[in-house]
Coordinates of C-alpha atoms and ligand atoms in Angstrom, one line a residue:
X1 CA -7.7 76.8 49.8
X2 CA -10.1 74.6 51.7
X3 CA -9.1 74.0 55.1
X4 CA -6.3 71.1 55.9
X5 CA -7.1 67.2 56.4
X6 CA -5.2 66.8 59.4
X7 CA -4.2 69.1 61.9
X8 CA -1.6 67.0 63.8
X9 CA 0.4 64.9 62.3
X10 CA 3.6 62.4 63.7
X11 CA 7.1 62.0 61.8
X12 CA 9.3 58.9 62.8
X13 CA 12.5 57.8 60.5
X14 CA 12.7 53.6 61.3
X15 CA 15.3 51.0 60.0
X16 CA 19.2 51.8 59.0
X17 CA 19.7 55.5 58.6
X18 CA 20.8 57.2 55.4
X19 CA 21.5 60.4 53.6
X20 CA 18.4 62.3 52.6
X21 CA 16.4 61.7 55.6
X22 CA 16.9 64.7 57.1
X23 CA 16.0 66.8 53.9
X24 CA 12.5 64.5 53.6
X25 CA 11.9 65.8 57.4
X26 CA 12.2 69.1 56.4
X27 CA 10.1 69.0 53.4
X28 CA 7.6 67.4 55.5
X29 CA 7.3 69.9 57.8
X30 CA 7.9 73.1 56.7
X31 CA 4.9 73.2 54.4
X32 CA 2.8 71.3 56.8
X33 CA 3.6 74.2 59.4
X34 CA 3.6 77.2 57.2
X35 CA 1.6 76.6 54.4
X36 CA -1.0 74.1 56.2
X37 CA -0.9 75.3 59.5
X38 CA -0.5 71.7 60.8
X39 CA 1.4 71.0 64.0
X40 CA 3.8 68.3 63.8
X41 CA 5.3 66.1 65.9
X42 CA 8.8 63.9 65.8
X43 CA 8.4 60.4 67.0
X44 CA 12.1 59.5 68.4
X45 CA 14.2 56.6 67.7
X46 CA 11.4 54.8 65.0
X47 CA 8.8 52.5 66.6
X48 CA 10.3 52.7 69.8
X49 CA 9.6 55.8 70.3
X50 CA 5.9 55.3 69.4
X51 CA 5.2 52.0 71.6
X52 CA 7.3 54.2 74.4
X53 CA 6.2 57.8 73.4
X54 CA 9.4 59.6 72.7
X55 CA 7.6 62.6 71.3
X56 CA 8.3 66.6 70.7
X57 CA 7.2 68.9 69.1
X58 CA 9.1 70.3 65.5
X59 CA 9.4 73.6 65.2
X60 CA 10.1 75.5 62.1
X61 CA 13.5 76.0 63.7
X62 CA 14.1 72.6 64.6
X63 CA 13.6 71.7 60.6
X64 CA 15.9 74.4 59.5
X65 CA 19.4 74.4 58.4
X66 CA 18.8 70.5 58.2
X67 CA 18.8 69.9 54.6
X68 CA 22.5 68.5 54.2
X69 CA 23.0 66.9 56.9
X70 CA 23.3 63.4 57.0
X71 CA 21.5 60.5 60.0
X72 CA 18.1 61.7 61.0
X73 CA 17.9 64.1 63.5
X74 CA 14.9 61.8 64.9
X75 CA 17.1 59.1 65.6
X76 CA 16.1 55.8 64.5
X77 CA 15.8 52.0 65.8
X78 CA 15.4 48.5 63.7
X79 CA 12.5 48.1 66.3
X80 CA 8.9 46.5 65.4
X81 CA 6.1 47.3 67.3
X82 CA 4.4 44.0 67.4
X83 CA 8.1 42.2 68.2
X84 CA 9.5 44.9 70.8
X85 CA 12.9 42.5 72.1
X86 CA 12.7 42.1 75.9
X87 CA 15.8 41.7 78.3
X88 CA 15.9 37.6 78.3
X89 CA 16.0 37.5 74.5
X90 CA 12.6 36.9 74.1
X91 CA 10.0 39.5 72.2
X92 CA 6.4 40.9 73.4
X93 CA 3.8 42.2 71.0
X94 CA 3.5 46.3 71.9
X95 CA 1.1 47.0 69.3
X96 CA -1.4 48.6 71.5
X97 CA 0.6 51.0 73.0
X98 CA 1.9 52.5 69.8
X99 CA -1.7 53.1 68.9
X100 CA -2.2 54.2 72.4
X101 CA 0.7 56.8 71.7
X102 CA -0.9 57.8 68.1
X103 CA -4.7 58.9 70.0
X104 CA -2.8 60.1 73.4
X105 CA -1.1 62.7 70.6
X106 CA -4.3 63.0 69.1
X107 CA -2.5 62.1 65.6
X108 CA -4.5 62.5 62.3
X109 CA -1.6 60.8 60.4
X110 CA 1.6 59.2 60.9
X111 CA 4.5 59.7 58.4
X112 CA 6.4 57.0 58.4
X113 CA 10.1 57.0 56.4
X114 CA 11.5 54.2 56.3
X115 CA 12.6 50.9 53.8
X116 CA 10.6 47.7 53.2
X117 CA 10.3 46.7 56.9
X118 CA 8.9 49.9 58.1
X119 CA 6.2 49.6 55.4
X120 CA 5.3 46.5 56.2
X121 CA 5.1 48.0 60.3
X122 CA 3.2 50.5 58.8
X123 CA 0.7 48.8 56.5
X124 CA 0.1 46.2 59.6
X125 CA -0.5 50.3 61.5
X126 CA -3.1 51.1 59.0
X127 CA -5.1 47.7 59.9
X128 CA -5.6 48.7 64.0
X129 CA -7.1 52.5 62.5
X130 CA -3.5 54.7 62.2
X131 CA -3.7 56.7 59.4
X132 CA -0.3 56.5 57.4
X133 CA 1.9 57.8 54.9
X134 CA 5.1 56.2 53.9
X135 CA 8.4 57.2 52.6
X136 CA 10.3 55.4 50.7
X137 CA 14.1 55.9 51.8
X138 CA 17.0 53.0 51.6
X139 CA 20.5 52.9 50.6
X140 CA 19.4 49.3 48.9
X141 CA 16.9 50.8 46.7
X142 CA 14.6 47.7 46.8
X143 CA 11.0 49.2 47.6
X144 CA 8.5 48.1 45.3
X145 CA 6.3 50.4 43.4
X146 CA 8.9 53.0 43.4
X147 CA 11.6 53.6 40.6
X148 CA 13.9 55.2 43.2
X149 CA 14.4 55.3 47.0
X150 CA 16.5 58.3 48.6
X151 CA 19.8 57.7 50.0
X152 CA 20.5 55.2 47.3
X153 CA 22.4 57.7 45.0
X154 CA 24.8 59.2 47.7
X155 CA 25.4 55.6 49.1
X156 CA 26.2 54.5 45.5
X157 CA 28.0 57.8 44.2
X158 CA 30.3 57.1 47.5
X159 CA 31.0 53.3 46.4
X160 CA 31.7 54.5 43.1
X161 CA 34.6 57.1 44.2
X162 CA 36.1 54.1 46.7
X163 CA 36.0 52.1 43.3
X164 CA 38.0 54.9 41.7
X165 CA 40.7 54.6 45.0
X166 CA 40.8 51.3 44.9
X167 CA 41.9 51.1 40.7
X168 CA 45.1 53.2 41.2
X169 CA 45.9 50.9 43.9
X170 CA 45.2 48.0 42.4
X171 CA 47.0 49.2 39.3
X172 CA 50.2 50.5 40.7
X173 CA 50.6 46.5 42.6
X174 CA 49.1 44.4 39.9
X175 CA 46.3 43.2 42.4
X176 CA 43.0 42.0 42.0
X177 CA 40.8 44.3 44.5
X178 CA 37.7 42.8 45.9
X179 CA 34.7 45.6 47.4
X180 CA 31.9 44.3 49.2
X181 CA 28.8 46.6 48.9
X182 CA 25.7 46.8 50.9
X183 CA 22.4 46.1 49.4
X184 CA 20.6 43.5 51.6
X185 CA 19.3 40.8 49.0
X186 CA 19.3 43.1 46.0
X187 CA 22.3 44.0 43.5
X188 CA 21.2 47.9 43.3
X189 CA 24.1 49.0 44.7
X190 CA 26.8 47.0 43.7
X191 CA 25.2 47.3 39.8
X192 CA 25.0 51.2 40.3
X193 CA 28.3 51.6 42.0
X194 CA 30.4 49.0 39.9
X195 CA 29.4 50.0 36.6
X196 CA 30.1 53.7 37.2
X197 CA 33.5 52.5 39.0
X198 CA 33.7 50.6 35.8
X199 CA 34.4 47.1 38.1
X200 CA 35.6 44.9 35.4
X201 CA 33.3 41.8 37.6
X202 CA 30.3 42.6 39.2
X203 CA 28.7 39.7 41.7
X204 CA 25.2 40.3 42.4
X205 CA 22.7 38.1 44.6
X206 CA 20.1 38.0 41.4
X207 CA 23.0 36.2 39.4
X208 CA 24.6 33.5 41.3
X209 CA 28.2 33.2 40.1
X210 CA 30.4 30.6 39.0
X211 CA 33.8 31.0 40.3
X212 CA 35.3 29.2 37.3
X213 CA 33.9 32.1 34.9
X214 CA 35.2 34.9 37.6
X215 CA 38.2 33.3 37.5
X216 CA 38.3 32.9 33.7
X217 CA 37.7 36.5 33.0
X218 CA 40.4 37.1 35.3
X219 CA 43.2 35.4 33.4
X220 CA 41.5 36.8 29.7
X221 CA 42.4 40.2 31.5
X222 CA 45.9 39.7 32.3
X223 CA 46.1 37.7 28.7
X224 CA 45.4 41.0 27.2
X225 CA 48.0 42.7 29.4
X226 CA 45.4 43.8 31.9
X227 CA 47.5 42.6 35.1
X228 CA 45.1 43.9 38.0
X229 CA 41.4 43.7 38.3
X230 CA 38.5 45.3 40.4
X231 CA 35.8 43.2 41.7
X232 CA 32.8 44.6 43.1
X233 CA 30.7 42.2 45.7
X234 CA 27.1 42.7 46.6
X235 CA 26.7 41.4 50.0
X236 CA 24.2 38.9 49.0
X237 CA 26.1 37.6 46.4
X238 CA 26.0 33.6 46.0
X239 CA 28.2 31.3 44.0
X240 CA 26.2 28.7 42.5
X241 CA 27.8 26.0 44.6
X242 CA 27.1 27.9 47.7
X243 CA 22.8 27.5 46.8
X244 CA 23.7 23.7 46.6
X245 CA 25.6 24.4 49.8
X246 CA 28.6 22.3 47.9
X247 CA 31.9 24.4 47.3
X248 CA 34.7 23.0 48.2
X249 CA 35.5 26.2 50.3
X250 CA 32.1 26.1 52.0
X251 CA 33.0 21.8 52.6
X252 CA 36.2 22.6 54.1
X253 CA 34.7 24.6 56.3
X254 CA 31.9 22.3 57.6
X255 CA 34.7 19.8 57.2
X256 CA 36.3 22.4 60.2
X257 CA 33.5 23.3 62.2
X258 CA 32.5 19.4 63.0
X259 CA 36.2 19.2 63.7
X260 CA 35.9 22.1 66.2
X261 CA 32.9 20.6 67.5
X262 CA 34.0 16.9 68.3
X263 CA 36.9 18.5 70.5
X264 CA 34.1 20.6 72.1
X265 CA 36.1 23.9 70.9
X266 CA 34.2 26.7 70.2
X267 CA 31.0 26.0 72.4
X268 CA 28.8 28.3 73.3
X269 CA 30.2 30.6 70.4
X270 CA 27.9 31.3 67.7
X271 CA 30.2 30.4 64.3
X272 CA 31.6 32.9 62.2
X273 CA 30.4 33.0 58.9
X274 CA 32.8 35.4 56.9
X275 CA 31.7 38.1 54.5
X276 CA 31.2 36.7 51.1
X277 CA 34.1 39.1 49.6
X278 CA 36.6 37.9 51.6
X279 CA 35.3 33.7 49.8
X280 CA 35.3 35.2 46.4
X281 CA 39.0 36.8 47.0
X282 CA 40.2 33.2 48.7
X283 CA 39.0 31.4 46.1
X284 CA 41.1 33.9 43.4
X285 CA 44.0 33.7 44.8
X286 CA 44.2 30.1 45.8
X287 CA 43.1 29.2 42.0
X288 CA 45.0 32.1 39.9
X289 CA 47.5 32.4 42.6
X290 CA 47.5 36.7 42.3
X291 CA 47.7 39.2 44.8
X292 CA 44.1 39.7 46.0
X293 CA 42.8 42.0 48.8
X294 CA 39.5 42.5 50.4
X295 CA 37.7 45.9 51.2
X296 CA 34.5 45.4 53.3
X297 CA 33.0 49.6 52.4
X298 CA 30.1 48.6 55.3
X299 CA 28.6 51.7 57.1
X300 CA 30.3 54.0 55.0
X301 CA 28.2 53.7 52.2
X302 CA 25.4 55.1 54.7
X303 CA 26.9 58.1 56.6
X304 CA 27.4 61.4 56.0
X305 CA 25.6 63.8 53.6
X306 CA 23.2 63.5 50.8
X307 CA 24.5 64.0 47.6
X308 CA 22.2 66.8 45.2
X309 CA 20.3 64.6 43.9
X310 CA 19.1 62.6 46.9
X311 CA 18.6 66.3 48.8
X312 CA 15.9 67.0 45.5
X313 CA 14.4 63.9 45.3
X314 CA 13.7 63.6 49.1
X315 CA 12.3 67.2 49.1
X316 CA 9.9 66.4 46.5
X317 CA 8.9 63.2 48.5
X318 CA 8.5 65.0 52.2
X319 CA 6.3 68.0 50.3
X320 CA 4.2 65.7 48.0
X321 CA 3.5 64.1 51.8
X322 CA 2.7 67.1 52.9
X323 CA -0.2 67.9 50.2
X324 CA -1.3 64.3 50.7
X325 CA -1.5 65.0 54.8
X326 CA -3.8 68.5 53.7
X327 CA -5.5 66.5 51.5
X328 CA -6.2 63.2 53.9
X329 CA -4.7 61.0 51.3
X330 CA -3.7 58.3 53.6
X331 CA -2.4 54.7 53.7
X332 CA -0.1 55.4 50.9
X333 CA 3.9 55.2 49.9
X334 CA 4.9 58.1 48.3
X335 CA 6.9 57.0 44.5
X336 CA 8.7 57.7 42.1
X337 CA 7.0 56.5 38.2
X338 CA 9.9 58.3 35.8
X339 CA 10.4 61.9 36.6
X340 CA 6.5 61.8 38.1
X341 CA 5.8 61.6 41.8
X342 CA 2.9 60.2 42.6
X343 CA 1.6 57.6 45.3
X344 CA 0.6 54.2 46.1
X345 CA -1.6 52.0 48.3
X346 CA 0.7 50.6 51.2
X347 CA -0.5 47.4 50.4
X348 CA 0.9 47.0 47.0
X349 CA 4.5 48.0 48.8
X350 CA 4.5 45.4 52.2
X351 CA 5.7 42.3 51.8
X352 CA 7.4 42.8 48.8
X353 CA 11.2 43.2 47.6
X354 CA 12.4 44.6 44.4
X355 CA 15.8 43.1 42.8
X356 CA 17.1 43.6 39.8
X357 CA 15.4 42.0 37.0
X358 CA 18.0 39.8 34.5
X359 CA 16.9 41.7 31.6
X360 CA 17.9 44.9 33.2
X361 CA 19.4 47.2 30.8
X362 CA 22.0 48.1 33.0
X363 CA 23.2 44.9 33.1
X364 CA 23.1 44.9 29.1
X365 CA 25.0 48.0 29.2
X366 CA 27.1 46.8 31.4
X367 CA 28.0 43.3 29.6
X368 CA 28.6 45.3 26.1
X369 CA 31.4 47.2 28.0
X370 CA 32.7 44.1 28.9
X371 CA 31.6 43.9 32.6
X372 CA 31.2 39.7 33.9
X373 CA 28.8 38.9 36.4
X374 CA 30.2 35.9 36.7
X375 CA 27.7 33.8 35.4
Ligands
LIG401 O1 19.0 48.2 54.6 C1 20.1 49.1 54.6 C2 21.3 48.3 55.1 O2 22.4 49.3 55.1 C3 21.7 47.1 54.2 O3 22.3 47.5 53.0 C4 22.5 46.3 55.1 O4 22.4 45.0 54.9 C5 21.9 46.6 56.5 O5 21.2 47.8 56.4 C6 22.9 46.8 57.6 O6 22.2 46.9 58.8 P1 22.8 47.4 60.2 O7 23.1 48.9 60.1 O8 21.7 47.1 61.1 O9 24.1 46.6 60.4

């Protein structure tokens, strides 16, 4: 075998944590150190640790036993080099010193896992001479050039097993149960984890909804004798009105915060802008006038550890980086194409989001099951 690209490399985890990260580490490193003889080095806490050097070196010890275990044990920060927030709220551009830290470690390549805003870091990386490769982990699955991101599956096999708790409660009081899932702007998650909860509505931010139709669908369920309901939320979810910026919920607020405001109440406060579950279960019980509760699944969805599937997919991610890294195959995201990994220029990936496209046959699926999206 011809001799190795690189023989040091860095390994940083940036943005929200989630299962599978640690098992992409590992998969990284352990064929980088045994099979490529290629030191390696953890970056702490994401981009903070590069602008601030928070380095050590991984051992084939530190990377065992890691596989199943969910957060990173890296540690990871929301942090962007070229914004790094300063004590009076303001932001300074640190750019320099993260590629100060890369040469000072005498880097040949920085690994970078992360979602869509730690490509975008790292493509911006690539352009002051860091050599990087990206992985593509997120709970919202909405990298683009990649079928699948790690940590989506356990986030959305979780969601779907609260779905499955929340129908023998709803059934047993005749409710209508609301779940807000996490997903950013994209519907990934709350498609995924409401059609395998089978959610009879399903609210994603790709299809504004109407609250008439969720509300119709509603009563054509208890019509047929189906007297409780289960309505999964993706967090960036938007009624139709609420684009317009019209509903009458979202007036009577306005209508409430000028109140506030001309009695000087609430200065100095920044306003609170409830979740968009607990609207869309308002605006069911106020119209239909049925039992409706709210469950906000939040960080959940993020912790603990990665289901099989998300343990395999991120250990064929870290090892294909690994080859690339002996190769010098650089300024790439690894992907997913089908069952094929493979990779892709960074650039294709930054600045980019993937939703769920209209026409996508889980929604079709979902529809001839009976599923509304409340459009
Ligand atoms: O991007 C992952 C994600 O979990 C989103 O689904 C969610 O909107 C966001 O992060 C939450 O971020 P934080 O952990 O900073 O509250």
């Amino acid at each position: 075998m011809p001799s190795p690209h690189a023989k040091c490399i860095g390994i940083l985890t940036s943005g929200g944590d989630c299962p599978g990260l640690n098992a992409a580490i590992r998969g990284v490193a352990k064929p980088a150190i045994s099979d490529f003889h290629i030191e390696v080095i953890g970056i702490e806490k994401g981009f903070r640790g590069l602008v601030e050097n928070h380095a050590r070196v991984l051992h084939l010890q530190d990377v065992s036993g890691i596989l199943s275990l969910g957060g990173t044990i890296l540690g990871t920060s929301r942090e962007k080099p070229h914004k790094m927030p300063l004590p009076n709220g303001e932001s300074i551009d640190l750019t320099s010193r993260a590629v100060e830290t890369y040469n000072r470690l005498g880097l040949d390549c920085l690994v970078c896992l992360g979602g869509n805003g730690t490509h975008n870091i790292a493509h911006s990386l690539t352009k002051h001479g860091l050599n990087i490769i990206g992985l593509p982990k997120t709970i919202d699955n909405d990298l683009a050039e990649t079928d699948i991101t790690f940590g989506f599956d356990s986030a959305a096999s979780y969601a779907a097993q609260a779905i499955d708790r929340l129908y023998s409660t709803a059934e047993a009081h005749l409710r209508v149960m609301v779940i807000e899932l996490m997903g950013h702007n994209a519907g990934w998650l709350a498609l995924h984890a409401g059609v395998a909860g089978g959610a009879d509505i399903i609210l994603l931010p790709e299809i504004p909804y109407d609250i008439d139709s969720v509300c119709q669908h509603l009563t054509e369920r208890r019509r047929r004798g189906k007297w409780f309901s289960i309505v999964a939320v993706a967090e960036g979810a938007k009624s139709k009105e609420s684009q317009a910026g019209t509903s009458d919920l979202e007036k009577d607020q306005k209508k409430k915060k000028h109140k506030k405001k001309d009695k000087g109440e609430g200065k100095g406060k920044s306003e609170f802008i409830g979740p968009v579950s607990t609207r869309v279960a308002q605006e069911i019980s106020e119209r239909l006038g049925i039992e409706t509760r709210v469950t906000v699944l939040g960080h959940l969805q993020r912790g603990g550890i990665p289901t099989p599937f998300d343990r395999v997919l991120a250990t064929r991610f870290g090892t294909y980086a690994a080859e690339m890294v002996a190769e010098g195959k650089y300024n790439q995201m690894v992907c997913m194409t089908g069952s094929q990994v493979s990779s892709v220029p960074l650039d294709k990936v930054a600045g980019r989001t993937k939703l769920v496209p209209l026409d996508h046959p889980l929604i079709r699926s979902a529809r001839r099951v009976g599923t509304n999206f409340g459009d």
